Each structure stands twice: as C-alpha cells, then as structure tokens.
Amino acid sequence: TMMLQVRLYATLRQYAPDSPHGALTVDVPDGATVSTIFEVLAIPPAEVRLVMVNSIDKEFDAVLSPGDRVGIFPPVGGG
C-alpha cells in the first residue's frame, strides 16, 4: 500500500469529518488511481469537479505514486 496526502475543499470536507481543514492521509493500494481515493473516502465522483495531483490537473483514472499530494475540489458555485 501507499500513503497519500489528500486535501478536500469546500463542500467535500464533509467526507473528512475528523479533519476540520479537510487535510488527511489516505492509505491506498499500490497502483491506485484518483478514483480509488473517492472509493476509500466514499465521495461520489459526480461531486468532484477538479483533482490536482502535486499541483497538476489530473483525470480520475490517473495513477498515483507514494507521497503524492492530492487536492479534490467540488464544482464552484456562481458564474
């Protein structure tokens, strides 16, 4: 397995109730993708608008590496 630093933003913080700032460490299997994080944290993919891995915009099927920093953002309201 591998450990990832994950930060949930805005409305997605409800999926990390023990972490007031939405920052948590997630243990996922080797070869996991961004979607694996959604499964581990029970986040519906439809609630996710943007995923940044090490400050780079990534698709949900992007394969992750140990120690990656992952930011998960919901759709932003307004326009």
PDB file of C-alpha atoms in Angstrom:
ATOM      1  CA  THR A   1       0.000   0.000   0.000  1.00  0.00           C
ATOM      2  CA  MET A   2       0.997   3.666  -0.187  1.00  0.00           C
ATOM      3  CA  MET A   3       0.204   6.781   1.788  1.00  0.00           C
ATOM      4  CA  LEU A   4      -1.110   9.916   0.083  1.00  0.00           C
ATOM      5  CA  GLN A   5      -1.666  13.416   1.416  1.00  0.00           C
ATOM      6  CA  VAL A   6      -5.227  14.367   0.479  1.00  0.00           C
ATOM      7  CA  ARG A   7      -6.957  17.705   0.961  1.00  0.00           C
ATOM      8  CA  LEU A   8     -10.676  18.105   0.447  1.00  0.00           C
ATOM      9  CA  TYR A   9     -12.016  21.565  -0.336  1.00  0.00           C
ATOM     10  CA  ALA A  10     -15.302  23.359   0.352  1.00  0.00           C
ATOM     11  CA  THR A  11     -18.346  21.070   0.420  1.00  0.00           C
ATOM     12  CA  LEU A  12     -16.179  17.938   0.085  1.00  0.00           C
ATOM     13  CA  ARG A  13     -14.868  18.450   3.628  1.00  0.00           C
ATOM     14  CA  GLN A  14     -17.990  16.664   4.877  1.00  0.00           C
ATOM     15  CA  TYR A  15     -16.247  13.443   3.801  1.00  0.00           C
ATOM     16  CA  ALA A  16     -13.442  14.101   6.306  1.00  0.00           C
ATOM     17  CA  PRO A  17     -15.436  14.876   9.469  1.00  0.00           C
ATOM     18  CA  ASP A  18     -12.447  14.295  11.764  1.00  0.00           C
ATOM     19  CA  SER A  19     -10.335  16.811   9.867  1.00  0.00           C
ATOM     20  CA  PRO A  20     -11.651  20.388  10.148  1.00  0.00           C
ATOM     21  CA  HIS A  21      -9.333  21.671   7.423  1.00  0.00           C
ATOM     22  CA  GLY A  22     -10.076  18.769   5.068  1.00  0.00           C
ATOM     23  CA  ALA A  23      -6.469  17.513   5.191  1.00  0.00           C
ATOM     24  CA  LEU A  24      -5.915  13.820   5.738  1.00  0.00           C
ATOM     25  CA  THR A  25      -3.593  10.930   4.989  1.00  0.00           C
ATOM     26  CA  VAL A  26      -5.149   8.143   2.941  1.00  0.00           C
ATOM     27  CA  ASP A  27      -3.763   4.610   2.627  1.00  0.00           C
ATOM     28  CA  VAL A  28      -4.479   3.148  -0.825  1.00  0.00           C
ATOM     29  CA  PRO A  29      -3.267   0.054  -2.704  1.00  0.00           C
ATOM     30  CA  ASP A  30      -0.170   0.305  -4.893  1.00  0.00           C
ATOM     31  CA  GLY A  31      -1.162   1.357  -8.402  1.00  0.00           C
ATOM     32  CA  ALA A  32      -4.261   3.163  -7.149  1.00  0.00           C
ATOM     33  CA  THR A  33      -5.885   5.860  -9.252  1.00  0.00           C
ATOM     34  CA  VAL A  34      -7.575   9.112  -8.281  1.00  0.00           C
ATOM     35  CA  SER A  35     -10.892   7.231  -8.344  1.00  0.00           C
ATOM     36  CA  THR A  36      -9.572   4.892  -5.640  1.00  0.00           C
ATOM     37  CA  ILE A  37      -9.452   7.849  -3.243  1.00  0.00           C
ATOM     38  CA  PHE A  38     -13.124   8.550  -3.961  1.00  0.00           C
ATOM     39  CA  GLU A  39     -13.942   4.923  -3.095  1.00  0.00           C
ATOM     40  CA  VAL A  40     -11.899   4.940   0.122  1.00  0.00           C
ATOM     41  CA  LEU A  41     -13.485   8.198   1.312  1.00  0.00           C
ATOM     42  CA  ALA A  42     -16.978   7.385  -0.048  1.00  0.00           C
ATOM     43  CA  ILE A  43     -17.030  10.504  -2.233  1.00  0.00           C
ATOM     44  CA  PRO A  44     -19.466  10.332  -5.175  1.00  0.00           C
ATOM     45  CA  PRO A  45     -17.418  11.151  -8.306  1.00  0.00           C
ATOM     46  CA  ALA A  46     -20.289  13.359  -9.506  1.00  0.00           C
ATOM     47  CA  GLU A  47     -19.482  15.743  -6.618  1.00  0.00           C
ATOM     48  CA  VAL A  48     -15.904  16.248  -7.834  1.00  0.00           C
ATOM     49  CA  ARG A  49     -15.072  18.903 -10.417  1.00  0.00           C
ATOM     50  CA  LEU A  50     -11.266  19.058 -10.277  1.00  0.00           C
ATOM     51  CA  VAL A  51      -8.402  16.945  -8.966  1.00  0.00           C
ATOM     52  CA  MET A  52      -4.896  18.332  -8.576  1.00  0.00           C
ATOM     53  CA  VAL A  53      -2.005  15.910  -8.006  1.00  0.00           C
ATOM     54  CA  ASN A  54       1.200  17.704  -6.957  1.00  0.00           C
ATOM     55  CA  SER A  55      -0.384  20.916  -8.302  1.00  0.00           C
ATOM     56  CA  ILE A  56      -1.114  19.402 -11.732  1.00  0.00           C
ATOM     57  CA  ASP A  57      -4.661  18.897 -13.041  1.00  0.00           C
ATOM     58  CA  LYS A  58      -5.312  15.141 -13.370  1.00  0.00           C
ATOM     59  CA  GLU A  59      -8.081  12.901 -14.676  1.00  0.00           C
ATOM     60  CA  PHE A  60      -9.893  10.454 -12.385  1.00  0.00           C
ATOM     61  CA  ASP A  61      -8.021   7.499 -13.950  1.00  0.00           C
ATOM     62  CA  ALA A  62      -4.548   8.968 -13.285  1.00  0.00           C
ATOM     63  CA  VAL A  63      -2.279   6.508 -11.455  1.00  0.00           C
ATOM     64  CA  LEU A  64      -0.884   7.809  -8.170  1.00  0.00           C
ATOM     65  CA  SER A  65       2.564   7.444  -6.606  1.00  0.00           C
ATOM     66  CA  PRO A  66       3.542   7.186  -2.922  1.00  0.00           C
ATOM     67  CA  GLY A  67       3.665  10.569  -1.234  1.00  0.00           C
ATOM     68  CA  ASP A  68       1.563  12.345  -3.846  1.00  0.00           C
ATOM     69  CA  ARG A  69      -0.306  15.425  -2.669  1.00  0.00           C
ATOM     70  CA  VAL A  70      -3.888  15.310  -3.916  1.00  0.00           C
ATOM     71  CA  GLY A  71      -6.352  18.183  -3.808  1.00  0.00           C
ATOM     72  CA  ILE A  72     -10.005  17.419  -4.543  1.00  0.00           C
ATOM     73  CA  PHE A  73     -12.353  20.268  -5.441  1.00  0.00           C
ATOM     74  CA  PRO A  74     -16.149  20.384  -5.899  1.00  0.00           C
ATOM     75  CA  PRO A  75     -17.874  22.400  -8.619  1.00  0.00           C
ATOM     76  CA  VAL A  76     -17.677  26.067  -7.696  1.00  0.00           C
ATOM     77  CA  GLY A  77     -20.993  27.875  -7.443  1.00  0.00           C
ATOM     78  CA  GLY A  78     -21.741  31.161  -9.159  1.00  0.00           C
ATOM     79  CA  GLY A  79     -20.732  32.298 -12.594  1.00  0.00           C
TER      80      GLY A  79
END
